[in-house]
CSV table of C-alpha atoms in Angstrom, one decimal:
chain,number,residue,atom,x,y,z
A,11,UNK,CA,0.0,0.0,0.0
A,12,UNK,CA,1.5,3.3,-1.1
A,13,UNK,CA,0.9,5.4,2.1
A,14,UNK,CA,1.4,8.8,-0.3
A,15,UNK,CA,-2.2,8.1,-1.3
A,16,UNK,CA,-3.4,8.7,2.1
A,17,UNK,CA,-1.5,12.0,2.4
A,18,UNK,CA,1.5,10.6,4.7
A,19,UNK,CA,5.0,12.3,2.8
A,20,UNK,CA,8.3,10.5,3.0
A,21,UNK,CA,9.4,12.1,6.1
A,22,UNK,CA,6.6,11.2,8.8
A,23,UNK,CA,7.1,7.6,7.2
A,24,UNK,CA,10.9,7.9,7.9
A,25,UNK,CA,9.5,9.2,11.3
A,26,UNK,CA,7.4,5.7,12.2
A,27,UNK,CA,9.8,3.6,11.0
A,28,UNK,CA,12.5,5.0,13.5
A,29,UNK,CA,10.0,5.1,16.5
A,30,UNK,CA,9.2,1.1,15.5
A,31,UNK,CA,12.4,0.1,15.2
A,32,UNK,CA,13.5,1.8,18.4
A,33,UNK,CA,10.6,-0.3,20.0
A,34,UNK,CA,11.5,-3.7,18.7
A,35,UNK,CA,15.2,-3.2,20.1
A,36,UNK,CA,13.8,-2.3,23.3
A,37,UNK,CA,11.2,-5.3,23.1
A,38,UNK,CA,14.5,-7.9,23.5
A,39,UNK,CA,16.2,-6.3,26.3
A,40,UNK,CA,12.7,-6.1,28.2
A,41,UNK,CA,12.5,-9.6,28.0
A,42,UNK,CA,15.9,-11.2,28.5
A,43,UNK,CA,15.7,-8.5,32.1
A,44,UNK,CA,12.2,-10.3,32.8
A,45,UNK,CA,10.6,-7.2,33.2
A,46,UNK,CA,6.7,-6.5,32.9
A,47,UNK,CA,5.8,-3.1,31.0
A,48,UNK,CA,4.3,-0.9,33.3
A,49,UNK,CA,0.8,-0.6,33.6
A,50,UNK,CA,-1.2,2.9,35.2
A,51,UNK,CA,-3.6,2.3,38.2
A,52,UNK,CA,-7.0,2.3,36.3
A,53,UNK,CA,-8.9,5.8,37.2
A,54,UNK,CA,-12.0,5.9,39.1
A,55,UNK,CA,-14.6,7.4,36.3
A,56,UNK,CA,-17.5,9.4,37.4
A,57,UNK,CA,-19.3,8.7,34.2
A,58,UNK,CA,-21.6,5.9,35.7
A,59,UNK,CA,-23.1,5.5,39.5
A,60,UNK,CA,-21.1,3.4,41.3
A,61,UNK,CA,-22.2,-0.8,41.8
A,62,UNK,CA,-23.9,-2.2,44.6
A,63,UNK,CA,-21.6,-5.0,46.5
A,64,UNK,CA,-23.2,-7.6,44.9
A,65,UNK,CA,-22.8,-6.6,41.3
A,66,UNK,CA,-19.8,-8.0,39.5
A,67,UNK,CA,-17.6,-4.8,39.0
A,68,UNK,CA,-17.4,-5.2,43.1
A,69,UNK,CA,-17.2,-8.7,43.4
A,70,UNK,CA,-14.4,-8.5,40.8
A,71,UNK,CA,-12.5,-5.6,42.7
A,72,UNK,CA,-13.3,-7.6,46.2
A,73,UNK,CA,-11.6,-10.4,45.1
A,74,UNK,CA,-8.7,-8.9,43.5
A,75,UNK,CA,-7.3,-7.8,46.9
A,76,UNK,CA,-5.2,-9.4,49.0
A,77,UNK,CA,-6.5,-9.0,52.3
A,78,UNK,CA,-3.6,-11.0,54.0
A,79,UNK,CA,-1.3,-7.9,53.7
A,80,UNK,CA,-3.0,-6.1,56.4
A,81,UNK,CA,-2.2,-2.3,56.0
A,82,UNK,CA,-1.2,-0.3,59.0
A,83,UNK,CA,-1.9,3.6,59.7
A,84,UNK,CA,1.7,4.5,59.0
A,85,UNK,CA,1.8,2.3,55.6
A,86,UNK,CA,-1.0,4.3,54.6
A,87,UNK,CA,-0.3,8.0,55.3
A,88,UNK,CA,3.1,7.0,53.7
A,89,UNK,CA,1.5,6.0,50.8
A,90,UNK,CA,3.3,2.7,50.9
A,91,UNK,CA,0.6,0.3,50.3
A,92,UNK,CA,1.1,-2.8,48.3
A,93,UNK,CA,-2.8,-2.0,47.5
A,94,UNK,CA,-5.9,0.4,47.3
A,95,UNK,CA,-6.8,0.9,50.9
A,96,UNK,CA,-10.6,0.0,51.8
A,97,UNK,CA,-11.8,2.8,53.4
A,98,UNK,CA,-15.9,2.1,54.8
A,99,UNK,CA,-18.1,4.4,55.8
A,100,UNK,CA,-22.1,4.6,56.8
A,101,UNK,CA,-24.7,6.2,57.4
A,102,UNK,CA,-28.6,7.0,56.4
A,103,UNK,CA,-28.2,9.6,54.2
A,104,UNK,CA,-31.4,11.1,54.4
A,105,UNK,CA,-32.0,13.8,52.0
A,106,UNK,CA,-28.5,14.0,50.8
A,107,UNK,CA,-27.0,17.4,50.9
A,108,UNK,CA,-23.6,19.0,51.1
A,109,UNK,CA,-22.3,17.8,54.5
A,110,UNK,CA,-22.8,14.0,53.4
A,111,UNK,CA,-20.9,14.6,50.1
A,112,UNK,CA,-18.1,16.3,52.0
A,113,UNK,CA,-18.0,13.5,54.7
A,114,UNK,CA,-17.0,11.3,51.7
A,115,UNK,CA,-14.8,13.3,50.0
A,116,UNK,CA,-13.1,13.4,53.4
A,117,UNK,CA,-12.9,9.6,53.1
A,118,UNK,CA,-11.8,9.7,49.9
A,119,UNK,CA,-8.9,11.6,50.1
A,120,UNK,CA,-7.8,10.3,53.7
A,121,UNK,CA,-5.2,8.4,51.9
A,122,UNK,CA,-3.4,8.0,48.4
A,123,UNK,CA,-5.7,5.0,46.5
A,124,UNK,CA,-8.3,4.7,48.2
A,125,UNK,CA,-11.6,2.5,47.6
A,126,UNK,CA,-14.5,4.0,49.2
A,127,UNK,CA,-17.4,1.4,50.5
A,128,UNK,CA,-20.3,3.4,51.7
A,129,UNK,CA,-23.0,1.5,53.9
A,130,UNK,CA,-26.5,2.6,53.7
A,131,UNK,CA,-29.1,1.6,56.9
A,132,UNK,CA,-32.1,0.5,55.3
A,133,UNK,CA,-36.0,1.9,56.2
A,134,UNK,CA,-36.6,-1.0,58.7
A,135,UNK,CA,-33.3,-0.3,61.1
A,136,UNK,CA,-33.5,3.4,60.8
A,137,UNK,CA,-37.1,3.5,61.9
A,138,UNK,CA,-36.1,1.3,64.5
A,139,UNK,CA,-32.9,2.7,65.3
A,140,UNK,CA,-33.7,6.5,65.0
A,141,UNK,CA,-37.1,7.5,63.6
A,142,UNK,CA,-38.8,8.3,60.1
A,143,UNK,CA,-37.2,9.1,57.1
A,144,UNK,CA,-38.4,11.5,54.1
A,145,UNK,CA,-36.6,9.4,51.3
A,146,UNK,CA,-37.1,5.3,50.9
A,147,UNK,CA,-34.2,2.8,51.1
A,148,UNK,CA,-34.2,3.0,47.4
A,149,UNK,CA,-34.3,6.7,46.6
A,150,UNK,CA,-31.3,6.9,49.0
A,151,UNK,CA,-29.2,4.3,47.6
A,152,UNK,CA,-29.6,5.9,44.6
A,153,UNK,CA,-28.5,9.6,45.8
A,154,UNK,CA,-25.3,8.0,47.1
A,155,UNK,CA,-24.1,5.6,44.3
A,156,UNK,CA,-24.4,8.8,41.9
A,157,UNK,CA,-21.7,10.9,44.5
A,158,UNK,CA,-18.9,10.7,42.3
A,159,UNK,CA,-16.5,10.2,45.7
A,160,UNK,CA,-18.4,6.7,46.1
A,161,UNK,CA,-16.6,3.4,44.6
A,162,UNK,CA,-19.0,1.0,46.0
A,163,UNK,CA,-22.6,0.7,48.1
A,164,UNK,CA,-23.8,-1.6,50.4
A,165,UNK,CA,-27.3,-1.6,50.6
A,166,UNK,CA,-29.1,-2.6,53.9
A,167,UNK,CA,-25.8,-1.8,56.2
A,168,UNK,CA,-25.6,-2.6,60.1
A,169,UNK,CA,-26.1,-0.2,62.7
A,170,UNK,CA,-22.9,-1.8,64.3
A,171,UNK,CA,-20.0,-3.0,62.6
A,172,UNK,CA,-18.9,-6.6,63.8
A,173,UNK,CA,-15.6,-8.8,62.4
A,174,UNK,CA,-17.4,-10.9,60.3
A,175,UNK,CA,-18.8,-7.8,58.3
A,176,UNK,CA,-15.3,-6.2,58.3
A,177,UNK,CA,-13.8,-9.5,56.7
A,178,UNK,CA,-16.7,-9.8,54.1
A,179,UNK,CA,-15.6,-7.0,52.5
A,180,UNK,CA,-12.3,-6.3,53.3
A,181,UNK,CA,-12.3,-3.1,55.1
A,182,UNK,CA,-9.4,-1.3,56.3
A,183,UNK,CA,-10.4,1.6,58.1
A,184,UNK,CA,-13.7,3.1,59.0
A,185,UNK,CA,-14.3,6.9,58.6
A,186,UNK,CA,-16.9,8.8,60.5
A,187,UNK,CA,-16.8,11.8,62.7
A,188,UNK,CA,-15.2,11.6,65.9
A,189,UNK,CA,-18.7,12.4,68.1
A,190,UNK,CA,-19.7,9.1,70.0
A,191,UNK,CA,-22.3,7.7,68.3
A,192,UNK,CA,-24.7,6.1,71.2
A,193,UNK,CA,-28.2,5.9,69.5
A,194,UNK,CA,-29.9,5.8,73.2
A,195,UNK,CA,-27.6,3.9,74.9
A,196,UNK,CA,-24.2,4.5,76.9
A,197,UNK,CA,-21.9,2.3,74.1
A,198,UNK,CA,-20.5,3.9,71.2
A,199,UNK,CA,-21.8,1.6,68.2
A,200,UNK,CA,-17.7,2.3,66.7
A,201,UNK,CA,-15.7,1.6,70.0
A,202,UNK,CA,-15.2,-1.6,69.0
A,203,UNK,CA,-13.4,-0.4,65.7
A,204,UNK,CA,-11.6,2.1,67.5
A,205,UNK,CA,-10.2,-0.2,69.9
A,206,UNK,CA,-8.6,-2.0,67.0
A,207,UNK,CA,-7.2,0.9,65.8
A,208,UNK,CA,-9.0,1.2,62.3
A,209,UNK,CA,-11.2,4.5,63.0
A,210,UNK,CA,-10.3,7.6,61.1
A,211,UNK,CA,-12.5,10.6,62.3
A,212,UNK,CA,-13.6,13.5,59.5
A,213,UNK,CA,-15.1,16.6,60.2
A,214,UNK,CA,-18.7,17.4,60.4
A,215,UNK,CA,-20.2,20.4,58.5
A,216,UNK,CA,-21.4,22.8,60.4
A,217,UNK,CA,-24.5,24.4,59.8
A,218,UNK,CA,-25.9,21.6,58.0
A,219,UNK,CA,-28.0,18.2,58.9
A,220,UNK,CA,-30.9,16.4,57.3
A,221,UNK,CA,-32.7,17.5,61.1
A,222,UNK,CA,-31.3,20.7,60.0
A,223,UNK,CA,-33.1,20.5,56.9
A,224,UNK,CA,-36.4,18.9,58.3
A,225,UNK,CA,-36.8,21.7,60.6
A,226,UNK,CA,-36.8,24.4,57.7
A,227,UNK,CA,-39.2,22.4,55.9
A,228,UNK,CA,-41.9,22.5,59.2
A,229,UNK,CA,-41.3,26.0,59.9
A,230,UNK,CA,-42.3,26.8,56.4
A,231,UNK,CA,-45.0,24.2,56.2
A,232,UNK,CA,-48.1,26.3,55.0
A,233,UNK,CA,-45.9,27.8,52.5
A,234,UNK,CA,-44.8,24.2,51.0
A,235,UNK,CA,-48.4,22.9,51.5
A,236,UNK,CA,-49.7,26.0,49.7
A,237,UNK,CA,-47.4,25.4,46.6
A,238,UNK,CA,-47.8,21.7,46.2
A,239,UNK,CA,-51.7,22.7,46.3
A,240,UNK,CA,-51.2,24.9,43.6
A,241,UNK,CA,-48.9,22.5,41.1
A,242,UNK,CA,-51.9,20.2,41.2
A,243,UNK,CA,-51.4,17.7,44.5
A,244,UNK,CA,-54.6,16.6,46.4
A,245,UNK,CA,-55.1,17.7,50.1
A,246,UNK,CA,-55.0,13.1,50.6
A,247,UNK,CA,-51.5,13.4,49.2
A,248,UNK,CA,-50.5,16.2,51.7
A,249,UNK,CA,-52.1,14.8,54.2
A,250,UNK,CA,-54.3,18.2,55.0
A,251,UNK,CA,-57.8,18.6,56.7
A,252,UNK,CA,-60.6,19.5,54.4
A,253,UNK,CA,-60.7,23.6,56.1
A,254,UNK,CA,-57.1,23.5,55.9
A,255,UNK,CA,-57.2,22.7,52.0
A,256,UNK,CA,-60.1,25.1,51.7
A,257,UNK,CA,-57.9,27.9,53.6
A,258,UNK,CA,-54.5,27.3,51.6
A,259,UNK,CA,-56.5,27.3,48.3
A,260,UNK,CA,-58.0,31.0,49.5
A,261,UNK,CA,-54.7,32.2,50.4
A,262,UNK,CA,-53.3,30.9,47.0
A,263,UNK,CA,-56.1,33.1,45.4
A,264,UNK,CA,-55.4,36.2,47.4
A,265,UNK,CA,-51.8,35.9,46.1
A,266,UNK,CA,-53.1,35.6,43.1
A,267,UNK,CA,-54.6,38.2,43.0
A,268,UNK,CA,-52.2,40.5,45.2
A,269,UNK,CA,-49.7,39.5,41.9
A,270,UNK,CA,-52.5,40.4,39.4
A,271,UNK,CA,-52.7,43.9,40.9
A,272,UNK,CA,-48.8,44.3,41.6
A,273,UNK,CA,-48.2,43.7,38.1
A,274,UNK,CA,-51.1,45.9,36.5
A,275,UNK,CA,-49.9,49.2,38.7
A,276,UNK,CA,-46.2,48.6,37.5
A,277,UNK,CA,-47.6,48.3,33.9
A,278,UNK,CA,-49.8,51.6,34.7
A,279,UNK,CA,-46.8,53.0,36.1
A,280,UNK,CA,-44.7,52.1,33.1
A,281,UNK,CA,-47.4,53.7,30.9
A,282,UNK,CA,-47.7,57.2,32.9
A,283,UNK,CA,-43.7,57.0,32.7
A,284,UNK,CA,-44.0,56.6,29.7
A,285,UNK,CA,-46.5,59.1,28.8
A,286,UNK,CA,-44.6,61.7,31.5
A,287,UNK,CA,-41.7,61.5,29.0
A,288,UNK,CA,-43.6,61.6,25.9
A,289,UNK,CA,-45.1,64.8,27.5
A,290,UNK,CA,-42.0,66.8,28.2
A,291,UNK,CA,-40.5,65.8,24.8
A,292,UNK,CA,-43.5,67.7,23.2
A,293,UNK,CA,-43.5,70.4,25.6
A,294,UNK,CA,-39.8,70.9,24.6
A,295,UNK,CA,-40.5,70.8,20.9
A,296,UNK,CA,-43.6,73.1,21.5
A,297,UNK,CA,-41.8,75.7,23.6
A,298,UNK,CA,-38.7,76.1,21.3
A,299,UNK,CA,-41.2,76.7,18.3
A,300,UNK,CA,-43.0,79.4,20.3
A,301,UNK,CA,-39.7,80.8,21.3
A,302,UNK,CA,-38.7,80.6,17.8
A,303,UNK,CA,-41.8,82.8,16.6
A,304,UNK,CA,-41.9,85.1,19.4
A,305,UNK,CA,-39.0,85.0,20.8
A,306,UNK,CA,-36.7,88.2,21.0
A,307,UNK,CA,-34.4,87.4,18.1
A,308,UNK,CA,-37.5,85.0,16.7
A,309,UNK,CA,-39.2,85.3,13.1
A,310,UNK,CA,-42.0,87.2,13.8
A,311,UNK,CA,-40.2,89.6,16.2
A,312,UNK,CA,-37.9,90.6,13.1
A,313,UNK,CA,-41.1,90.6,10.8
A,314,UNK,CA,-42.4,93.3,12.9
A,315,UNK,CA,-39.4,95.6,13.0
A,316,UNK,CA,-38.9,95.0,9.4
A,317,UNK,CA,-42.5,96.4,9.0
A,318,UNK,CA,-42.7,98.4,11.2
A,319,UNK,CA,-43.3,101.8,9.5
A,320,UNK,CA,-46.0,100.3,6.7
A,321,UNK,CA,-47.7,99.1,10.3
A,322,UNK,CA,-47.7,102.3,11.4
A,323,UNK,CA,-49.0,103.7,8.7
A,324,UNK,CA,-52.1,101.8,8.3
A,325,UNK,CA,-52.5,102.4,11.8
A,326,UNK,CA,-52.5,106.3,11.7
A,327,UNK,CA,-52.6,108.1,8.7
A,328,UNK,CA,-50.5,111.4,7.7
A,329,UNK,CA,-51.6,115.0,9.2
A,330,UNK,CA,-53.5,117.7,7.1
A,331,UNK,CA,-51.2,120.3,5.8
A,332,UNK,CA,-50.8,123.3,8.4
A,333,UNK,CA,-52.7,126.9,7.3
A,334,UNK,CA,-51.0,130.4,6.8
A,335,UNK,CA,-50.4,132.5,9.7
A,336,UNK,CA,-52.0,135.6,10.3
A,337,UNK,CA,-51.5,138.4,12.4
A,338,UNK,CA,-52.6,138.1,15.8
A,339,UNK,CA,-55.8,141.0,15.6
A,340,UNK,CA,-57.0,138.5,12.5
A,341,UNK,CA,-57.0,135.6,14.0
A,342,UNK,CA,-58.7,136.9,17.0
A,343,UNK,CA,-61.6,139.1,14.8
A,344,UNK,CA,-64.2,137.4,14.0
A,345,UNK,CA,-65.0,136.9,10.0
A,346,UNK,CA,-66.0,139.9,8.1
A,347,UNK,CA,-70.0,139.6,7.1
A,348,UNK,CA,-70.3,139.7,3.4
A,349,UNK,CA,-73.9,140.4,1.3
A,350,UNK,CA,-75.9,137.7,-0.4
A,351,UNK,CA,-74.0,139.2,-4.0
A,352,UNK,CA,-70.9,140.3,-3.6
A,353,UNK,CA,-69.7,141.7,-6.5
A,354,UNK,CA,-66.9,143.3,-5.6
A,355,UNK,CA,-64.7,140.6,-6.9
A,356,UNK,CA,-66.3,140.0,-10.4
A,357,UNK,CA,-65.4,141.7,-13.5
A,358,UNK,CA,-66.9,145.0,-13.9
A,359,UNK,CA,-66.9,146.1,-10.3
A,360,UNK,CA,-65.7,149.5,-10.7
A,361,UNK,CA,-68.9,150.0,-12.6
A,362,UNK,CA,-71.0,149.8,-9.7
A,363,UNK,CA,-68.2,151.6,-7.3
A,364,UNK,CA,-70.7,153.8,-5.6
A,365,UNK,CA,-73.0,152.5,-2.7
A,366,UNK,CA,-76.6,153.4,-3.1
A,367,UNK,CA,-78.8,153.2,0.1
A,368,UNK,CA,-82.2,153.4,0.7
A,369,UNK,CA,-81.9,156.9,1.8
A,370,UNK,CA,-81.0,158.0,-1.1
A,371,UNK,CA,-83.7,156.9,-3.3
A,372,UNK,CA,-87.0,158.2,-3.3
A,373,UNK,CA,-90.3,156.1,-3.6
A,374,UNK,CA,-91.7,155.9,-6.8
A,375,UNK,CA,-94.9,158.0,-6.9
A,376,UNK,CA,-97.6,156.2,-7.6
């Protein structure tokens, strides 16, 4: 096969031949020496919940170790075990939170290679042992096999940890906190593992608890109750009284409505905001066209002065020309009485210079 029709060039073939050939002359020494290639511990993937003890990925791990080479505190904070330490640790796990996944991760990392077994108490010893759960046996099973810290459950676990239990699976050291754990009585249920020197104690979290996380739940009952009512669950499955039911479905209601008219005086609000802005936008525009027309330097201000004398014109018109002075004793003596004919300014005057009165003539005899 010509490897140039696949895009490979002379000089990565040169390349794989020389890493090959440098492998087959190491191949020979390797096995005149006797030695076994080395092979990486296998890495715990979080990509799949972790088996139940029974299931064959555990019986298979279980059997692989060599529990004859017992492995001592020192040996393991040393890091000098021949073999992945079995480290065990139980509990209920109720409502799985925070502080039970760091508990584990405590156990985890307690020592290099470590497989973590985690016991879970079933319904029937917890109830017993301690009082009601909120999760089943199953649900919390589940919850812990899918912590990635977790290499191993064992379902149904014993409230006390005896020999026989401890060889069945091959535990090395238990972790739990270092609180004695007396469940009602005056014995601590992990004396016994402490006396043998295979207890490791990890730290509790503060803060947090399942009772922890109960007693939020009850304080806040009516408001749980009320939303479970609303997402469609039956007063039967909540275990509520018939007034009860009727009086968290009223409440629901008046927060329905509350929410109703919250949300239609923010939208009224948004719309008088709205219309506010709008508002003084327009009263901008308006008041910079009226200072534009009337203002000092605006257009109708210089239309005026530019017309100003034709305005005034129209307004009042021009004054009659003034009359010829007189003296003083003319203007003051009144007009001058003048006959019905006056003649004396037609042609012909002089003919009739002389005045004739009516003394002078005499009647016409008769």
């Amino acid at each position: 096969m010509d490897f140039t029709d696949i895009g490979v060039d002379q000089h990565e073939m040169s390349g794989i031949s020389r890493k090959r050939s440098h492998a087959e002359t190491l191949m020979p020494a390797v096995e005149e020496k006797n030695l076994t290639p080395f092979t990486p511990l296998k890495k715990p993937t979080i990509c799949k919940p972790a088996p139940f003890t029974d299931d064959e990925e555990a019986v298979r791990d279980r059997d692989a170790c060599d529990y004859t080479k017992k492995i001592t505190l020192e040996m393991a904070k040393a890091g000098s075990a021949p073999r992945p330490i079995r480290v065990y640790a139980d509990g209920i796990y109720d409502l799985f939170h925070q502080g039970h996944a760091r508990q584990l991760m405590q156990a985890k990392n307690l020592f290099p290679n470590v497989y973590l077994i985690v016991g879970v108490n079933s319904d029937a010893l917890t109830h017993q042992c301690k009082g009601r759960t909120v999760m089943t046996e199953d649900e919390r099973y589940e919850a812990v096999r899918h912590c990635r810290y977790v290499d191993e459950v064992v379902p149904d676990a014993p409230w006390t940890l005896d020999d026989e239990f401890l060889e069945k699976h091959k535990i090395d050291f238990v972790a739990h906190d270092d609180i004695p754990y007396t469940t009602g009585s005056a014995t601590d249920v992990y004396a016994h593992i402490k006396a043998r020197g295979m207890f490791i104690s990890t730290e509790r979290t503060e803060g947090v608890s399942t009772s922890d996380v109960v007693s939020r739940i009850v304080k806040d009952y009516d408001v749980y109750v009320r939303r479970n009512l609303a997402r469609g669950y039956s007063a039967k499955d909540l275990n509520v009284s018939y007034i009860n039911e009727k009086k968290y479905r009223l409440q629901n209601k008046l927060d329905d409505l509350k929410k109703k008219g919250k949300e239609m005086i923010e939208d009224i609000e948004g719309k008088r905001t709205d219309l506010i802005s709008k508002w003084e936008e327009k009263s901008r525009e308006f008041i910079d066209t009226f200072l534009m027309l009337f203002g000092r330097d605006g257009r109708l201000t210089q239309y005026l002065s530019e017309k100003k004398d034709s305005v005034m014109s129209a307004l009042s018109p021009p004054s009659s020309p003034k009359a010829i002075s007189h003296s003083s004793e003319e203007c003051n003596s009144p007009p001058a009485k003048t006959s019905k004919f006056d003649f004396s300014s037609r042609a012909g005057a002089s003919l009739v210079d002389d005045d004739y009165s009516d003394d002078d003539l005499e009647p016409e005899r008769m």
